[in-house]
Coordinates of C-alpha atoms in Angstrom, one line a residue:
M17 CA -57.2 75.8 124.4
N18 CA -58.8 72.6 125.5
T19 CA -60.6 71.7 129.0
S20 CA -57.6 70.9 130.7
Q21 CA -55.6 74.3 129.5
I22 CA -58.1 76.0 131.1
R23 CA -58.5 74.7 134.1
E24 CA -54.5 75.2 135.1
L25 CA -55.8 79.2 134.3
F26 CA -57.5 78.7 137.3
P27 CA -55.9 78.4 141.2
I28 CA -59.3 77.2 143.1
L29 CA -59.3 74.3 141.4
H30 CA -56.3 72.9 142.4
Q31 CA -57.3 72.1 145.7
E32 CA -58.4 69.3 147.9
V33 CA -61.9 69.5 149.9
N34 CA -62.4 66.9 152.8
G35 CA -58.8 64.9 151.4
H36 CA -61.1 64.9 147.7
P37 CA -59.9 66.7 144.2
L38 CA -62.4 69.7 144.4
V39 CA -65.5 69.1 141.6
Y40 CA -67.2 72.9 141.8
L41 CA -70.4 72.3 139.6
D42 CA -72.4 75.6 141.4
S43 CA -70.8 77.9 138.8
A44 CA -74.7 79.1 138.3
A45 CA -74.0 81.1 141.7
T46 CA -70.4 82.5 141.5
S47 CA -67.9 81.0 138.3
Q48 CA -64.7 80.9 139.8
K49 CA -62.2 83.6 138.6
P50 CA -58.6 82.5 136.3
I51 CA -55.4 84.8 137.3
S52 CA -55.7 86.7 134.7
V53 CA -58.7 88.4 136.4
I54 CA -57.0 88.0 140.2
E55 CA -53.9 89.1 138.5
A56 CA -55.7 92.7 136.4
V57 CA -57.7 93.5 140.2
K58 CA -54.6 93.1 142.2
H59 CA -52.0 95.1 139.9
Y60 CA -54.3 97.8 140.3
Y61 CA -54.6 98.4 144.1
E62 CA -50.6 97.3 143.4
Y63 CA -49.8 100.7 141.0
D64 CA -53.1 102.3 140.4
N65 CA -55.4 102.6 143.1
A66 CA -56.6 106.2 143.1
N67 CA -60.4 107.6 142.7
V68 CA -61.6 108.3 139.2
H69 CA -62.5 111.3 137.2
R70 CA -61.6 113.6 140.1
G71 CA -58.0 114.3 140.3
V72 CA -55.2 114.7 137.7
H73 CA -52.0 113.2 139.2
T74 CA -51.0 110.3 137.5
L75 CA -52.6 107.6 139.7
G76 CA -56.5 109.1 139.0
S77 CA -55.4 109.7 135.2
R78 CA -54.3 105.5 135.0
A79 CA -57.8 104.9 137.0
T80 CA -60.1 106.5 135.3
D81 CA -59.1 105.1 132.1
A82 CA -59.2 101.4 133.7
Y83 CA -62.9 102.4 134.9
E84 CA -63.8 103.9 131.8
G85 CA -62.0 101.5 129.4
A86 CA -64.1 98.5 131.5
R87 CA -67.5 100.3 129.9
D88 CA -65.9 100.4 126.3
K89 CA -65.4 97.3 126.6
V90 CA -68.7 95.8 128.4
A91 CA -70.2 98.5 124.9
R92 CA -68.6 96.1 122.6
F93 CA -69.2 92.7 124.5
I94 CA -72.8 93.2 124.1
N95 CA -72.8 94.9 121.5
A96 CA -74.4 98.5 122.7
K97 CA -74.6 102.1 120.5
S98 CA -72.9 103.7 123.5
T99 CA -71.1 103.8 126.7
E100 CA -73.3 106.0 127.4
E101 CA -76.2 102.6 127.8
I102 CA -73.9 101.3 129.7
I103 CA -74.6 102.1 133.8
F104 CA -71.9 100.2 136.0
T105 CA -73.7 98.5 139.3
R106 CA -73.5 95.7 142.2
G107 CA -75.1 93.0 140.3
T108 CA -78.8 92.3 138.1
T109 CA -79.7 92.3 142.0
S110 CA -79.2 96.7 141.8
S111 CA -79.8 96.5 138.1
I112 CA -82.9 95.7 138.2
N113 CA -84.0 97.5 140.9
L114 CA -82.7 100.7 139.9
V115 CA -85.3 100.2 136.6
A116 CA -88.3 99.5 138.4
S117 CA -87.7 101.8 141.4
S118 CA -86.7 104.6 139.0
Y119 CA -88.6 103.5 135.0
A120 CA -91.1 101.6 136.3
R121 CA -92.1 104.0 139.1
S122 CA -92.2 107.4 136.4
V123 CA -94.7 104.8 134.0
C124 CA -96.0 102.8 135.7
Q125 CA -100.0 103.9 137.3
E126 CA -103.4 102.0 138.0
G127 CA -105.1 99.9 136.3
D128 CA -101.4 99.3 134.0
E129 CA -100.2 96.1 134.5
I130 CA -96.3 94.3 135.2
V131 CA -95.8 90.4 133.3
I132 CA -93.1 88.2 134.7
T133 CA -93.0 84.2 135.2
A134 CA -92.9 82.4 137.7
M135 CA -90.0 81.4 136.7
E136 CA -88.3 84.3 138.2
H137 CA -85.6 84.7 140.4
H138 CA -86.2 86.9 143.7
S139 CA -84.2 90.2 142.2
N140 CA -87.0 90.0 139.6
L141 CA -89.6 89.1 141.3
I142 CA -89.4 91.3 144.6
P143 CA -88.2 95.1 142.7
W144 CA -91.5 94.4 141.0
Q145 CA -94.4 93.3 143.7
Q146 CA -93.0 96.5 145.7
A147 CA -93.4 98.8 141.9
A148 CA -96.7 97.4 141.3
K149 CA -98.0 97.9 145.3
A150 CA -96.3 101.5 144.8
T151 CA -97.9 102.2 141.4
G152 CA -101.9 100.1 141.7
A153 CA -100.1 98.5 138.8
T154 CA -101.2 94.8 138.4
L155 CA -98.5 92.1 138.1
K156 CA -99.3 89.4 135.8
Y157 CA -97.9 86.6 135.0
I158 CA -97.0 84.6 131.7
P159 CA -98.0 81.0 132.3
L160 CA -95.6 77.9 132.7
Q161 CA -95.9 74.6 130.8
Q162 CA -94.8 71.2 132.5
D163 CA -91.8 71.1 131.3
G164 CA -91.0 75.1 132.6
T165 CA -91.5 76.1 129.4
I166 CA -93.4 79.2 128.0
L167 CA -94.8 78.9 125.1
L168 CA -96.1 82.4 122.7
E169 CA -99.2 81.8 122.4
D170 CA -99.7 82.4 126.4
V171 CA -97.3 85.5 125.7
E172 CA -99.9 86.7 123.1
K173 CA -102.9 86.7 125.9
V174 CA -101.3 87.6 128.4
I175 CA -99.2 90.9 127.6
T176 CA -102.0 93.8 126.5
D177 CA -102.5 97.3 125.6
R178 CA -102.3 98.0 129.3
T179 CA -99.0 96.5 129.9
K180 CA -96.7 99.0 130.9
I181 CA -93.4 96.6 130.8
V182 CA -92.3 92.9 130.6
A183 CA -89.5 91.6 133.2
I184 CA -88.2 87.8 131.8
T185 CA -84.9 86.0 132.7
Y186 CA -83.1 85.3 129.5
V187 CA -82.2 81.4 131.3
S188 CA -84.4 80.2 134.5
N189 CA -81.6 79.3 136.9
V190 CA -83.6 76.0 138.0
L191 CA -85.2 75.0 134.9
A192 CA -82.6 75.6 132.5
V193 CA -84.6 76.8 130.4
V194 CA -84.0 79.3 128.0
N195 CA -86.6 81.3 127.5
P196 CA -87.4 83.1 123.7
V197 CA -86.8 86.5 125.2
K198 CA -85.9 88.1 121.3
E199 CA -90.1 87.2 120.4
I200 CA -91.2 88.6 124.1
G201 CA -90.0 91.3 123.7
E202 CA -91.7 92.1 119.8
I203 CA -95.3 91.1 121.2
A204 CA -94.2 94.2 124.1
H205 CA -93.1 96.2 121.8
R206 CA -96.5 96.1 119.9
H207 CA -98.2 96.8 123.0
G208 CA -96.5 99.9 123.5
A209 CA -94.6 98.0 126.4
K210 CA -90.8 98.2 127.1
I211 CA -88.6 94.8 128.1
L212 CA -86.6 94.0 130.6
V213 CA -83.9 91.0 129.9
D214 CA -82.4 88.9 132.9
G215 CA -79.3 87.9 131.6
A216 CA -77.7 86.9 135.0
Q217 CA -77.4 83.1 133.8
S218 CA -77.1 83.8 130.0
T219 CA -74.1 86.5 129.7
P220 CA -71.5 83.7 130.7
H221 CA -72.9 80.9 128.6
M222 CA -73.6 82.5 125.2
K223 CA -72.7 85.3 122.9
V224 CA -75.5 87.8 123.9
D225 CA -76.3 91.2 121.1
M226 CA -78.4 94.2 122.6
Q227 CA -79.0 94.9 119.3
Q228 CA -79.9 91.9 118.1
L229 CA -82.1 91.1 121.1
D230 CA -83.2 94.7 120.9
C231 CA -84.6 94.6 124.2
D232 CA -84.8 97.9 126.5
F233 CA -83.2 96.7 129.2
Y234 CA -80.4 94.5 130.2
A235 CA -79.0 93.2 133.4
F236 CA -76.0 91.3 134.8
S237 CA -73.3 90.4 137.0
G238 CA -70.0 90.3 136.8
H239 CA -69.2 87.7 139.3
K240 CA -71.3 84.1 137.3
M241 CA -68.5 85.3 134.8
C242 CA -64.8 85.0 135.7
A243 CA -65.3 89.1 137.5
P244 CA -65.1 89.7 141.1
T245 CA -68.0 89.7 142.8
G246 CA -69.8 93.5 143.2
I247 CA -70.1 95.3 140.2
G248 CA -73.0 94.6 137.8
V249 CA -74.6 96.4 134.8
L250 CA -77.4 97.4 133.4
Y251 CA -77.9 98.6 129.8
G252 CA -80.8 100.8 129.1
K253 CA -81.6 102.5 125.6
K254 CA -80.1 105.7 125.8
A255 CA -83.8 107.6 125.2
L256 CA -85.1 105.4 128.3
L257 CA -82.1 106.3 130.4
E258 CA -82.0 109.4 129.9
Q259 CA -85.9 110.6 130.7
M260 CA -84.7 108.0 134.1
E261 CA -83.8 110.0 137.2
P262 CA -81.6 109.0 139.7
I263 CA -82.3 107.0 143.0
E264 CA -78.9 107.5 144.6
F265 CA -77.5 110.3 144.7
G266 CA -74.4 111.8 146.4
G267 CA -71.1 112.9 144.5
E268 CA -70.3 112.1 141.6
M269 CA -73.3 111.5 140.0
I270 CA -73.9 115.5 139.5
D271 CA -73.5 118.5 137.9
H272 CA -74.6 121.7 139.1
V273 CA -75.5 122.0 143.5
D274 CA -77.0 125.1 145.2
L275 CA -78.2 124.1 148.8
Y276 CA -81.5 123.9 147.8
N277 CA -81.3 122.0 144.2
S278 CA -78.9 119.8 141.8
T279 CA -79.3 119.2 138.7
W280 CA -77.1 115.8 137.1
K281 CA -74.6 114.3 135.1
E282 CA -74.8 113.2 131.9
L283 CA -75.3 109.7 131.0
P284 CA -73.5 107.3 132.0
W285 CA -72.6 109.3 135.3
K286 CA -76.2 110.3 136.6
F287 CA -76.9 106.7 138.2
E288 CA -73.2 106.1 139.4
G289 CA -73.6 107.7 142.1
G290 CA -70.5 108.4 144.9
T291 CA -67.0 106.1 144.4
P292 CA -67.7 103.3 141.8
I293 CA -66.8 100.2 141.8
I294 CA -63.4 100.6 140.2
A295 CA -61.0 97.4 141.3
G296 CA -64.4 95.2 140.2
A297 CA -64.7 97.0 136.9
V298 CA -60.9 96.5 135.9
G299 CA -61.8 92.7 136.9
L300 CA -64.7 92.7 135.3
G301 CA -62.5 94.0 131.9
A302 CA -59.9 91.6 132.6
A303 CA -62.7 88.8 132.2
I304 CA -64.3 89.9 129.8
D305 CA -60.9 89.4 127.6
F306 CA -60.4 86.0 129.1
L307 CA -63.4 84.6 127.8
Q308 CA -63.5 86.6 123.9
E309 CA -60.4 84.6 123.9
I310 CA -61.9 81.1 124.9
G311 CA -64.6 82.5 122.5
L312 CA -68.8 82.5 123.7
D313 CA -69.3 80.4 121.0
A314 CA -66.9 77.2 122.3
I315 CA -68.0 77.9 125.6
E316 CA -71.9 77.4 124.6
Q317 CA -70.6 74.0 122.9
H318 CA -68.3 72.7 125.8
E319 CA -71.4 73.5 128.5
K320 CA -73.9 71.5 125.7
Q321 CA -72.5 68.7 125.6
I322 CA -71.2 68.4 129.3
T323 CA -75.1 69.0 129.9
A324 CA -76.4 65.9 127.8
Y325 CA -73.4 63.6 129.4
A326 CA -74.2 64.8 132.9
M327 CA -78.3 64.5 131.8
D328 CA -76.8 61.1 130.6
K329 CA -75.2 59.4 133.9
L330 CA -77.5 61.4 136.2
S331 CA -81.1 60.1 133.9
K332 CA -79.7 56.1 134.9
I333 CA -80.2 56.5 138.3
E334 CA -82.8 55.4 140.3
E335 CA -85.3 57.9 142.0
L336 CA -83.7 61.1 140.5
E337 CA -85.7 62.8 139.3
V338 CA -84.8 66.0 137.0
F339 CA -86.5 69.2 137.1
G340 CA -87.5 71.2 133.9
P341 CA -87.1 70.7 129.9
R342 CA -84.9 67.1 128.4
N343 CA -84.5 68.9 125.3
N344 CA -81.6 70.1 124.0
N345 CA -82.5 73.7 124.6
R346 CA -81.6 74.1 128.1
S347 CA -78.5 75.4 129.7
G348 CA -75.5 74.7 132.3
L349 CA -78.1 73.3 135.5
I350 CA -79.5 70.5 136.3
T351 CA -81.6 71.1 138.9
F352 CA -83.2 67.7 141.3
N353 CA -84.0 65.4 143.9
L354 CA -82.4 62.5 144.9
G355 CA -85.8 60.4 147.1
D356 CA -87.3 61.7 149.9
V357 CA -83.1 63.1 150.6
H358 CA -83.7 66.8 151.6
P359 CA -80.9 68.3 149.4
H360 CA -79.6 70.1 152.0
D361 CA -78.2 66.8 153.4
L362 CA -77.7 65.5 149.4
A363 CA -75.2 68.6 149.3
T364 CA -73.4 67.4 152.1
V365 CA -73.2 64.1 151.8
L366 CA -71.7 65.3 148.3
D367 CA -69.4 67.9 149.6
A368 CA -68.0 65.1 152.3
E369 CA -66.5 63.6 148.8
G370 CA -65.2 66.9 147.2
V371 CA -68.6 68.4 145.4
A372 CA -70.1 71.3 145.7
V373 CA -73.0 71.4 145.0
R374 CA -76.5 74.1 145.1
A375 CA -79.1 73.3 147.2
G376 CA -82.1 75.2 149.2
H377 CA -85.1 77.0 147.2
H378 CA -82.2 79.2 145.1
C379 CA -83.7 82.3 145.7
C380 CA -86.7 81.2 143.6
Q381 CA -89.6 80.3 146.5
P382 CA -92.5 80.3 143.8
L383 CA -90.9 78.5 140.9
M384 CA -90.1 75.9 144.3
R385 CA -93.9 75.9 145.2
W386 CA -94.9 75.7 141.2
L387 CA -92.6 72.6 141.3
N388 CA -94.5 71.2 144.5
V389 CA -90.9 70.9 146.3
S390 CA -89.5 73.2 149.2
S391 CA -86.0 72.7 147.7
T392 CA -83.8 71.0 144.8
A393 CA -80.7 70.6 144.6
R394 CA -78.6 72.0 141.9
A395 CA -75.9 71.7 139.7
S396 CA -73.5 73.7 137.0
F397 CA -71.3 73.8 135.2
Y398 CA -69.2 75.7 132.8
L399 CA -66.4 76.3 130.5
Y400 CA -63.9 74.7 133.3
N401 CA -66.1 71.4 133.9
T402 CA -65.1 68.4 132.9
E403 CA -66.7 64.4 131.8
Q404 CA -64.9 63.2 135.4
D405 CA -67.1 66.0 137.2
V406 CA -70.1 64.6 135.9
D407 CA -68.7 61.2 136.8
R408 CA -67.6 61.8 140.0
L409 CA -70.8 63.9 141.0
A410 CA -72.9 60.2 140.0
L411 CA -70.2 58.5 142.0
A412 CA -71.2 60.6 144.7
L413 CA -74.5 60.3 144.4
L414 CA -74.2 57.1 144.0
K415 CA -73.3 56.7 147.8
T416 CA -75.8 59.0 148.9
K417 CA -78.2 57.0 148.2
E418 CA -76.3 53.9 149.8
Y419 CA -76.4 56.0 152.4
F420 CA -80.2 57.0 152.4
G421 CA -80.9 53.8 151.1
H422 CA -84.0 54.7 154.1
A423 CA -85.5 57.5 152.6
I424 CA -84.6 56.2 148.8
R425 CA -88.7 54.9 148.2

């Protein structure tokens, strides 16, 4: 299936914005949804809407089958050993908070270490700040090189026998850096530490394999991979999940309740208190079907081609500064600034041309300070973007230069 055929499957792309055909370059924030996902959620609400695991009636059985069927698809998609290792959450943020609030607070104490990097999204930084404050553990940072990459020799220096947890993003949502998480995990394991990988920006764009990565926890969101908002996944090794306590209590996650004590269901349901995100899970299952039909290898290759084309195109625009590594080992996004034009002003002019990009600190304020900027603009690509989209971006940037000529050095 070529890109033109893929684009036909995304209804939202066939519209005009401010009198121009839409160019959507904000998939790192959230991806658009294909017809198959929209129809799967619609079908659930029209024909199968019921609560799961509780009723014996037909709708309840169909809803349960759809919900647990989605869990099966996720387990196969990331090559988990068992569906018991797949916890449905509201997204990457909820998944990381679950580990930080349950596992970290049970294993960390004063003098222990939690290791992260300055490139982390706030969702993979603030939970560890809070866990460190609650337990007395020390938060340590792996240093960044000038281009935003990290060196394994620095990882070796930072991780020690006192390190309990290493939490790192697989792919930076600002720098486009692809981190060597497998090798970092091996270093962590040699010191007896566990590793959590933030997979929000990797899972939609490349094959991920839990057996190959051998990470202890892995978190990702559905909405960045063509699924609905509000559904995410925490993968955890079974032995670790079994020793963890839930952090949300109520219906659905209990086994036995009396007036003064309660016990919990087995995995994975002990972490899914309350009515779960059933329609979201159904949509996630449909999104996985869609991505696998296209092929993750094909998606990754397409994004590399688009990104290389965009890097070449944008590099010819004077006064445009690109952040992150310039080699091919980067993901499908480009973060940049144009002279002294504020990124919000830049994004506003681009929007007037029908080009949607992100502007701001991208939930990475410490990284912005490291880059010595307050904010940046970001164009991010996915399976439905074309070289023509990049051409439209470049033309809109040239218009921005003309409009803000006084702000270009």
